[in-house]
Amino acid sequence: MRLFVALALPDQIRWQLRLVCGGLAGASRWVPPENLHITLRFLGEVDGRDAHYVDAALAGIRAPRFSLRLKGVDAFTSGQRVKAVYAGVEKQPALQHLHDKVESAVVRAGLPPDGQKYTPHVTLTRPKDAPLKKLQHYLAEHSLFKTEPFEVTHFTLYSSEMGGEQSVYTALRSYALSVPAGVIEAAAERGDAL
Ligand code: 3AM
């Protein structure tokens, strides 16, 4: 099965992303709201035994919850070709930290290292044929795009299957991030549930 590890996005963030999903010549298909996510690590084709090792290694990760905000739009290009248009993620060291832990876990489970610099993003569309001029216009139009901050409380292992028009992503298992000790004490003092 084809697997990847990602952060799911809250409903209200996916709704906000809909505002920037459209209006680019050459991009007729946009990622549907239910598929929008922040990839932590693409694993590719993995057999059942390796998937089991990956799951066990991911389950062993201890990392704190953190807050994240999406900001701006940009694109991955190759020469004149626009490969993907994405919403950016505001810099958050805790996200890089989680990514590094996932990477170590995956390698510990026996998969080859990734070795690429991690650029967190939410892919919005992979245009078939978007001219760079139109892309520049689209990016300028949405340069102020920003969501409110949201809390990342878990990360998820997904399978990806080819659907008709879009891939079908299935959440196989989610792994909880921990609540920092100071937050637990403060909540207990206030009598809040976490
Ligand atoms: O939606 P994003 O861009 O975050 O691009 C694919 C998607 O990431 C990426 O894995 C995520 C879930 O499909 N992906 C697919 N094939 C890939 C590959 N061969 C890949 N990433 C790296 N190498």
GROMACS .gro file of C-alpha atoms and ligand atoms in nm:
model
  217
    1MET     CA    1   0.000   0.000   0.000
    2ARG     CA    2   0.098   0.359  -0.064
    3LEU     CA    3   0.142   0.545   0.264
    4PHE     CA    4   0.219   0.892   0.394
    5VAL     CA    5   0.228   1.066   0.731
    6ALA     CA    6   0.050   1.400   0.758
    7LEU     CA    7  -0.128   1.655   0.973
    8ALA     CA    8  -0.502   1.671   0.919
    9LEU     CA    9  -0.651   2.020   0.909
   10PRO     CA   10  -0.949   2.137   1.118
   11ASP     CA   11  -1.275   2.195   0.927
   12GLN     CA   12  -1.262   2.574   0.963
   13ILE     CA   13  -0.911   2.585   0.815
   14ARG     CA   14  -1.017   2.371   0.519
   15TRP     CA   15  -1.311   2.606   0.464
   16GLN     CA   16  -1.075   2.905   0.466
   17LEU     CA   17  -0.854   2.728   0.212
   18ARG     CA   18  -1.150   2.703  -0.023
   19LEU     CA   19  -1.122   3.080  -0.065
   20VAL     CA   20  -0.792   3.038  -0.250
   21CYS     CA   21  -0.892   2.724  -0.444
   22GLY     CA   22  -0.980   2.872  -0.781
   23GLY     CA   23  -0.906   3.153  -1.022
   24LEU     CA   24  -0.589   3.021  -1.183
   25ALA     CA   25  -0.593   2.967  -1.559
   26GLY     CA   26  -0.473   2.618  -1.645
   27ALA     CA   27  -0.573   2.475  -1.307
   28SER     CA   28  -0.913   2.315  -1.341
   29ARG     CA   29  -0.884   2.056  -1.064
   30TRP     CA   30  -0.829   2.167  -0.707
   31VAL     CA   31  -0.767   1.938  -0.414
   32PRO     CA   32  -1.108   1.869  -0.255
   33PRO     CA   33  -1.144   1.998   0.105
   34GLU     CA   34  -1.142   1.648   0.255
   35ASN     CA   35  -0.797   1.581   0.101
   36LEU     CA   36  -0.623   1.901   0.218
   37HIS     CA   37  -0.338   1.819   0.460
   38ILE     CA   38   0.021   1.900   0.556
   39THR     CA   39   0.247   1.609   0.461
   40LEU     CA   40   0.515   1.521   0.715
   41ARG     CA   41   0.663   1.230   0.521
   42PHE     CA   42   0.572   1.048   0.199
   43LEU     CA   43   0.653   0.676   0.246
   44GLY     CA   44   0.556   0.538  -0.097
   45GLU     CA   45   0.470   0.170  -0.153
   46VAL     CA   46   0.514  -0.023   0.172
   47ASP     CA   47   0.431  -0.389   0.232
   48GLY     CA   48   0.224  -0.505   0.531
   49ARG     CA   49   0.525  -0.603   0.741
   50ASP     CA   50   0.704  -0.270   0.692
   51ALA     CA   51   0.376  -0.084   0.753
   52HIS     CA   52   0.357  -0.262   1.088
   53TYR     CA   53   0.714  -0.153   1.177
   54VAL     CA   54   0.640   0.205   1.068
   55ASP     CA   55   0.322   0.211   1.277
   56ALA     CA   56   0.509   0.083   1.585
   57ALA     CA   57   0.787   0.340   1.537
   58LEU     CA   58   0.539   0.627   1.490
   59ALA     CA   59   0.348   0.516   1.800
   60GLY     CA   60   0.672   0.554   1.998
   61ILE     CA   61   0.714   0.923   1.912
   62ARG     CA   62   0.692   1.161   2.207
   63ALA     CA   63   0.649   1.522   2.098
   64PRO     CA   64   0.447   1.815   2.230
   65ARG     CA   65   0.133   1.969   2.081
   66PHE     CA   66   0.179   2.302   1.910
   67SER     CA   67  -0.004   2.579   1.736
   68LEU     CA   68   0.018   2.641   1.362
   69ARG     CA   69  -0.105   2.898   1.115
   70LEU     CA   70  -0.124   2.886   0.735
   71LYS     CA   71   0.014   3.195   0.565
   72GLY     CA   72   0.056   3.304   0.204
   73VAL     CA   73   0.044   3.107  -0.119
   74ASP     CA   74   0.337   2.994  -0.331
   75ALA     CA   75   0.427   2.736  -0.595
   76PHE     CA   76   0.677   2.464  -0.670
   77THR     CA   77   0.801   2.520  -1.025
   78SER     CA   78   1.038   2.341  -1.256
   79GLY     CA   79   1.164   2.567  -1.533
   80GLN     CA   80   0.851   2.715  -1.690
   81ARG     CA   81   0.628   2.442  -1.546
   82VAL     CA   82   0.412   2.494  -1.237
   83LYS     CA   83   0.422   2.163  -1.050
   84ALA     CA   84   0.205   2.254  -0.750
   85VAL     CA   85   0.043   2.559  -0.596
   86TYR     CA   86   0.028   2.554  -0.218
   87ALA     CA   87  -0.065   2.746   0.095
   88GLY     CA   88   0.237   2.815   0.312
   89VAL     CA   89   0.283   2.731   0.679
   90GLU     CA   90   0.410   2.996   0.921
   91LYS     CA   91   0.747   2.903   1.068
   92GLN     CA   92   0.704   2.685   1.376
   93PRO     CA   93   1.013   2.507   1.518
   94ALA     CA   94   0.787   2.245   1.683
   95LEU     CA   95   0.671   2.134   1.338
   96GLN     CA   96   1.029   2.084   1.215
   97HIS     CA   97   1.097   1.899   1.541
   98LEU     CA   98   0.799   1.667   1.479
   99HIS     CA   99   0.906   1.616   1.118
  100ASP     CA  100   1.257   1.517   1.234
  101LYS     CA  101   1.111   1.267   1.482
  102VAL     CA  102   0.889   1.115   1.213
  103GLU     CA  103   1.188   1.092   0.977
  104SER     CA  104   1.398   0.913   1.243
  105ALA     CA  105   1.111   0.678   1.324
  106VAL     CA  106   1.060   0.587   0.958
  107VAL     CA  107   1.432   0.518   0.911
  108ARG     CA  108   1.437   0.315   1.234
  109ALA     CA  109   1.152   0.111   1.089
  110GLY     CA  110   1.380   0.022   0.797
  111LEU     CA  111   1.273   0.261   0.519
  112PRO     CA  112   1.535   0.463   0.327
  113PRO     CA  113   1.598   0.821   0.448
  114ASP     CA  114   1.433   1.107   0.263
  115GLY     CA  115   1.726   1.350   0.260
  116GLN     CA  116   1.520   1.640   0.120
  117LYS     CA  117   1.482   1.971   0.300
  118TYR     CA  118   1.136   1.982   0.457
  119THR     CA  119   0.908   2.256   0.321
  120PRO     CA  120   0.574   2.226   0.500
  121HIS     CA  121   0.282   2.319   0.275
  122VAL     CA  122  -0.077   2.242   0.182
  123THR     CA  123  -0.101   2.151  -0.185
  124LEU     CA  124  -0.402   2.322  -0.345
  125THR     CA  125  -0.367   2.224  -0.710
  126ARG     CA  126  -0.126   2.061  -0.951
  127PRO     CA  127  -0.205   2.257  -1.266
  128LYS     CA  128  -0.194   2.082  -1.601
  129ASP     CA  129  -0.084   2.391  -1.786
  130ALA     CA  130  -0.067   2.718  -1.591
  131PRO     CA  131   0.141   2.995  -1.756
  132LEU     CA  132   0.388   3.159  -1.513
  133LYS     CA  133   0.232   3.502  -1.580
  134LYS     CA  134  -0.108   3.379  -1.464
  135LEU     CA  135   0.055   3.215  -1.165
  136GLN     CA  136   0.221   3.543  -1.063
  137HIS     CA  137  -0.115   3.716  -1.084
  138TYR     CA  138  -0.281   3.447  -0.870
  139LEU     CA  139  -0.001   3.458  -0.609
  140ALA     CA  140  -0.016   3.838  -0.588
  141GLU     CA  141  -0.393   3.829  -0.550
  142HIS     CA  142  -0.371   3.593  -0.252
  143SER     CA  143  -0.047   3.718  -0.095
  144LEU     CA  144  -0.228   3.827   0.224
  145PHE     CA  145  -0.394   3.490   0.276
  146LYS     CA  146  -0.366   3.386   0.641
  147THR     CA  147  -0.567   3.157   0.867
  148GLU     CA  148  -0.618   3.187   1.239
  149PRO     CA  149  -0.382   2.969   1.446
  150PHE     CA  150  -0.501   2.615   1.515
  151GLU     CA  151  -0.386   2.350   1.759
  152VAL     CA  152  -0.206   2.040   1.628
  153THR     CA  153  -0.292   1.761   1.871
  154HIS     CA  154  -0.202   1.453   1.664
  155PHE     CA  155  -0.048   1.329   1.341
  156THR     CA  156  -0.187   1.060   1.114
  157LEU     CA  157  -0.074   0.770   0.896
  158TYR     CA  158  -0.273   0.770   0.568
  159SER     CA  159  -0.305   0.530   0.280
  160SER     CA  160  -0.344   0.677  -0.066
  161GLU     CA  161  -0.527   0.504  -0.348
  162MET     CA  162  -0.593   0.622  -0.698
  163GLY     CA  163  -0.955   0.733  -0.724
  164GLY     CA  164  -1.134   0.845  -1.040
  165GLU     CA  165  -1.036   1.210  -1.057
  166GLN     CA  166  -0.869   1.244  -0.717
  167SER     CA  167  -0.668   1.021  -0.486
  168VAL     CA  168  -0.861   0.868  -0.200
  169TYR     CA  169  -0.686   0.918   0.135
  170THR     CA  170  -0.779   0.696   0.429
  171ALA     CA  171  -0.666   0.773   0.784
  172LEU     CA  172  -0.526   0.444   0.916
  173ARG     CA  173  -0.415   0.556   1.261
  174SER     CA  174  -0.362   0.882   1.449
  175TYR     CA  175  -0.087   0.937   1.706
  176ALA     CA  176  -0.144   1.183   1.991
  177LEU     CA  177   0.097   1.464   2.070
  178SER     CA  178   0.151   1.534   2.436
  179VAL     CA  179   0.020   1.823   2.641
  180PRO     CA  180   0.318   2.012   2.792
  181ALA     CA  181   0.338   1.972   3.172
  182GLY     CA  182   0.290   2.346   3.241
  183VAL     CA  183  -0.037   2.344   3.048
  184ILE     CA  184  -0.169   2.047   3.248
  185GLU     CA  185  -0.089   2.223   3.578
  186ALA     CA  186  -0.251   2.550   3.466
  187ALA     CA  187  -0.565   2.366   3.346
  188ALA     CA  188  -0.587   2.172   3.673
  189GLU     CA  189  -0.565   2.499   3.869
  190ARG     CA  190  -0.850   2.643   3.660
  191GLY     CA  191  -1.046   2.316   3.679
  192ASP     CA  192  -1.050   2.294   3.294
  193ALA     CA  193  -1.073   1.965   3.105
  194LEU     CA  194  -0.801   1.915   2.843
  1953AM     O1  195  -0.007   1.693  -0.109
  1953AM     P1  196   0.140   1.701  -0.082
  1953AM     O2  197   0.215   1.778  -0.184
  1953AM     O3  198   0.174   1.744   0.055
  1953AM     O4  199   0.272   1.515  -0.337
  1953AM     C1  200   0.216   1.407  -0.267
  1953AM     C2  201   0.134   1.446  -0.148
  1953AM     O5  202   0.197   1.555  -0.084
  1953AM     C3  203   0.328   1.330  -0.202
  1953AM     O6  204   0.268   1.260  -0.096
  1953AM     C4  205   0.153   1.329  -0.052
  1953AM     C5  206   0.034   1.236  -0.048
  1953AM     O7  207   0.013   1.182  -0.174
  1953AM     N1  208   0.392   1.240  -0.296
  1953AM     C6  209   0.333   1.159  -0.384
  1953AM     N2  210   0.426   1.092  -0.455
  1953AM     C7  211   0.547   1.132  -0.408
  1953AM     C8  212   0.681   1.099  -0.439
  1953AM     N3  213   0.711   1.009  -0.532
  1953AM     C9  214   0.525   1.227  -0.306
  1953AM     N4  215   0.626   1.286  -0.240
  1953AM    C10  216   0.751   1.251  -0.275
  1953AM     N5  217   0.779   1.159  -0.370
   0.00000   0.00000   0.00000
